[in-house]
Short mmCIF file of C-alpha atoms in Angstrom, two decimals:
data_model
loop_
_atom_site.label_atom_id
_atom_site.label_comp_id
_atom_site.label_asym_id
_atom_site.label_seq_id
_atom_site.Cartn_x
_atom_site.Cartn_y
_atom_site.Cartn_z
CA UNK A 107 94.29 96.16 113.02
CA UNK A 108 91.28 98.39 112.99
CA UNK A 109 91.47 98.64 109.32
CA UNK A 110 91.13 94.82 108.80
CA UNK A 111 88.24 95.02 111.19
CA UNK A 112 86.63 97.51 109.53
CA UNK A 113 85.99 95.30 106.48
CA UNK A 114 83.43 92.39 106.04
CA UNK A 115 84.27 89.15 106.78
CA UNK A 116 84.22 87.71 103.29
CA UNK A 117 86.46 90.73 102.32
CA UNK A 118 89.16 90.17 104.73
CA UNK A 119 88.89 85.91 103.75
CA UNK A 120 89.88 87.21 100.03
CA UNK A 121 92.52 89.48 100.93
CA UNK A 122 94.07 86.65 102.94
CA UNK A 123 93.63 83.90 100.76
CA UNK A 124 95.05 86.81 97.74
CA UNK A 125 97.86 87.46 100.49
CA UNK A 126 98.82 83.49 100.83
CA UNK A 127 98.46 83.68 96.85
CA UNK A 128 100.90 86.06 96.78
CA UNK A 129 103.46 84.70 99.33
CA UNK A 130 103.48 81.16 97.92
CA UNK A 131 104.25 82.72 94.44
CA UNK A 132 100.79 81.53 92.90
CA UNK A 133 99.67 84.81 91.79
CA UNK A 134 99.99 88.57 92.77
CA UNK A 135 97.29 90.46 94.53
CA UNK A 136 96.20 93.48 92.20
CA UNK A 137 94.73 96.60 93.60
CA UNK A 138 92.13 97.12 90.66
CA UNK A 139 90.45 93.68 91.74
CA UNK A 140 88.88 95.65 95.06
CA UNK A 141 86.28 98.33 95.12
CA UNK A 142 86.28 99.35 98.89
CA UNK A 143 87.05 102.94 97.93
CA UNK A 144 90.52 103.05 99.20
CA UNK A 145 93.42 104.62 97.79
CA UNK A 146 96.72 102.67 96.88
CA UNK A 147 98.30 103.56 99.67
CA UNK A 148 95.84 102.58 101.91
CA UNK A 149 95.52 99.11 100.08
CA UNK A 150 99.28 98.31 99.98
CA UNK A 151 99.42 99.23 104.21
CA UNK A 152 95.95 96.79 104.06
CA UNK A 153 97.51 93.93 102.47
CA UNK A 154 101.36 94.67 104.33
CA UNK A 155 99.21 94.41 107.68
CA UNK A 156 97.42 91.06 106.55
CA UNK A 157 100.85 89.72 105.48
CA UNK A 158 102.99 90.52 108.42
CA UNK A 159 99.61 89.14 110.71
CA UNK A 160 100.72 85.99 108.32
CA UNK A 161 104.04 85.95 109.04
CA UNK A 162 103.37 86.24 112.53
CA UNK A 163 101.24 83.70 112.80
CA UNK A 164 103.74 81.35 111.51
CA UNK A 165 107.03 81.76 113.34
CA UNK A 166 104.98 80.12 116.51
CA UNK A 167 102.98 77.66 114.74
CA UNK A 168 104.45 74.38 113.81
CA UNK A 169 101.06 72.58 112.55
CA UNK A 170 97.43 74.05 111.22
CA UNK A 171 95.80 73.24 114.27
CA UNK A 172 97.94 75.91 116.36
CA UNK A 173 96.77 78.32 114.13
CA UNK A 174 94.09 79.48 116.47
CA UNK A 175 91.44 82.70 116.07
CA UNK A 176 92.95 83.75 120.13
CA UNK A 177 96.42 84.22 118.47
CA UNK A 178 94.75 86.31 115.99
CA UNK A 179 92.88 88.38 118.61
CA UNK A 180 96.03 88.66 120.57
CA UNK A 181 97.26 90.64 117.50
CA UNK A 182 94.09 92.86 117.55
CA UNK A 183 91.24 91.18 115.34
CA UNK A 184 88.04 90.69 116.77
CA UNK A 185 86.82 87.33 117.02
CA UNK A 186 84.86 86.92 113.60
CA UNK A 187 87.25 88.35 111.76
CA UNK A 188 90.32 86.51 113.79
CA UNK A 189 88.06 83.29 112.79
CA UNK A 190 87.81 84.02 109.18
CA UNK A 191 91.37 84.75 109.36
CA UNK A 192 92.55 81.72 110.62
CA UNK A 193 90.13 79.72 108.55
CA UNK A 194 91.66 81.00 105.11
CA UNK A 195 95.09 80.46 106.57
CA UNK A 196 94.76 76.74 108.03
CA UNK A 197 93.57 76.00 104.43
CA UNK A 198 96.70 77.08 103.02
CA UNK A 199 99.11 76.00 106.06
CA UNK A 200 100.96 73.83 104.14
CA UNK A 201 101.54 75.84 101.26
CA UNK A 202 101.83 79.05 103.31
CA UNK A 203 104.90 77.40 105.53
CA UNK A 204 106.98 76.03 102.30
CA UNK A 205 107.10 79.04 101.13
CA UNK A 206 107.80 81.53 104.05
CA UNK A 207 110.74 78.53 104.89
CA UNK A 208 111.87 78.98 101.35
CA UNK A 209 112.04 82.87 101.73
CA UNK A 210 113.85 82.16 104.95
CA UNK A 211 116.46 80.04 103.54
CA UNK A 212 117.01 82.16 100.63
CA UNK A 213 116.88 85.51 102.04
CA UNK A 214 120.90 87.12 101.96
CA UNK A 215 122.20 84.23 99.78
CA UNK A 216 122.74 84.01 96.55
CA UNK A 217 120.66 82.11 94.65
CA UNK A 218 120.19 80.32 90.91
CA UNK A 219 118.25 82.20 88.55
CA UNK A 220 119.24 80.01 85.32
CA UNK A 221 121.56 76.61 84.54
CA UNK A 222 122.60 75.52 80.93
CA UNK A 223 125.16 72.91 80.10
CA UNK A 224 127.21 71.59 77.19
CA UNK A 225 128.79 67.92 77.60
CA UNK A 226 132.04 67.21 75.31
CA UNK A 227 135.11 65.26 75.06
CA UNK A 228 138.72 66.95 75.22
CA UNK A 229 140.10 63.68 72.94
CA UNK A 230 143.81 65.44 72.12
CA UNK A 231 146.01 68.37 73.63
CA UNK A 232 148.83 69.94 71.95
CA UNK A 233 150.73 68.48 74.75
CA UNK A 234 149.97 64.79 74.56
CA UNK A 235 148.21 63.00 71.74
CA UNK A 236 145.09 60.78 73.31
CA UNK A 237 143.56 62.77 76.04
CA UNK A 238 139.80 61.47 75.81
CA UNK A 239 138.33 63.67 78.81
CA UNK A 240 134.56 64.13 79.20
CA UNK A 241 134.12 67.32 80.53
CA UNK A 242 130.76 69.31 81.30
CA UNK A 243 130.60 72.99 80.87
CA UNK A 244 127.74 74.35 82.95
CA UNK A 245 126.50 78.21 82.64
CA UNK A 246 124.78 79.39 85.65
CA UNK A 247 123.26 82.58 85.96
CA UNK A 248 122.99 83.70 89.68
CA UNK A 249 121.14 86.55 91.63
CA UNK A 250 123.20 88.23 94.63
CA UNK A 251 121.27 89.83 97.77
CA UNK A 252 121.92 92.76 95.77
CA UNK A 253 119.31 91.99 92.82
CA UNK A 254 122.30 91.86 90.55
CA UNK A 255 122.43 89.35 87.89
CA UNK A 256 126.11 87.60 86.96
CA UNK A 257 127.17 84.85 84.66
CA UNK A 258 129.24 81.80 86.11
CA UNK A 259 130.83 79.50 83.66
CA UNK A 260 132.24 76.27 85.62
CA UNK A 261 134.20 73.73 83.51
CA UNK A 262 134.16 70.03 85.27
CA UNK A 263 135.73 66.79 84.63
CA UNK A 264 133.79 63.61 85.62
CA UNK A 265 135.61 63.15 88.54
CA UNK A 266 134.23 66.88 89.76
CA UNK A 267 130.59 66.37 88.26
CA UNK A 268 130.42 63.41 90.55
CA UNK A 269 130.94 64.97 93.32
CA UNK A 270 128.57 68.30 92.35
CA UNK A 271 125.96 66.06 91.85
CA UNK A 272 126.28 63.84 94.79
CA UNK A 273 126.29 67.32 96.65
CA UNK A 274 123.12 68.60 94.86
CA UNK A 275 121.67 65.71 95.95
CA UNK A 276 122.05 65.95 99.69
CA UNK A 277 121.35 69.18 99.47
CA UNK A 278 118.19 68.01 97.65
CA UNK A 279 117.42 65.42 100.42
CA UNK A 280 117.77 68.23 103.43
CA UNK A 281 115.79 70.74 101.96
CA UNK A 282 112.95 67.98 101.48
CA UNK A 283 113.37 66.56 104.81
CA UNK A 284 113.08 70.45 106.24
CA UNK A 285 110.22 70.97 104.18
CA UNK A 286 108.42 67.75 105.21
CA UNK A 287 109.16 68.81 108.84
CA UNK A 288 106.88 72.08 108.21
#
């Protein structure tokens, strides 16, 4: 913590708010945007410690106004800079917890990079002569924990996209109920 005290206030507000930037996906923190004369290691273990104070912050708070300067000075900040600390994070709260719940949800599970999908209509087999079958094709490309990238090619019938979609959807409805409860 004695590095993020070391700065000036309005230094350590920016590399917060850059840090909530960066953790709600808006934009990425770049080392070339500071001039405090540090090198890039000490700017990536500067911007690690603001994130993990972050972090911290936020497994014990359930609403902005818990987000208090003591917690902050618990952790080591002195009490302007805990101040200016929680000041640029309360403004983000919102933001900030979506996206750490997100991470949390995500984190070890495969997830869905990419989704196309063709619609057509089987209307005859070589087995019988008048099928007419609507089946969707979808193509999803998904991400494992790994970082690897596969293809998945799922062939439903309307009876089975029914009950995808109804699925999506209460999946849908939890995930905004759980991020409505952050």
């Amino acid at each position: 913590m004695a590095q993020l005290n070391a700065l000036p206030v309005e230094t350590l507000q920016l590399l917060v708010h850059q840090t909530c930037d960066s953790i709600t996906g808006t934009t990425q923190a770049a080392f070339h945007d500071h001039d405090q004369g540090w090198s890039l290691g000490q700017w990536r273990s500067t911007m690690a410690t603001i994130k993990q104070c972050v972090e911290s912050v936020f497994k014990t708070a359930t609403s902005a106004q818990e987000i208090e300067a003591n917690r902050l000075e618990e952790l080591g900040l002195d009490s302007s800079h805990a101040s200016a600390f929680a000041d640029a994070v309360n403004a983000r709260f919102r933001a900030i917890r979506q996206a750490l719940l997100f991470q949390a949800i995500t984190k070890g599970a495969t997830t869905l990079i990419d989704m196309d999908w063709q619609a057509g209509l089987t209307v005859a087999s070589n087995s019988l002569a008048n099928v007419s079958q609507p089946l969707v094709t979808l193509l999803l490309k998904l991400r494992d924990p790994s970082g690897d990238c596969r293809d998945l090619r799922v062939e439903l019938d309307r009876d089975e996209l029914e009950g995808w979609l109804t699925g999506l959807k209460q999946a849908q409805t939890a995930l905004h109920a759980m991020t409505e409860d952050a």
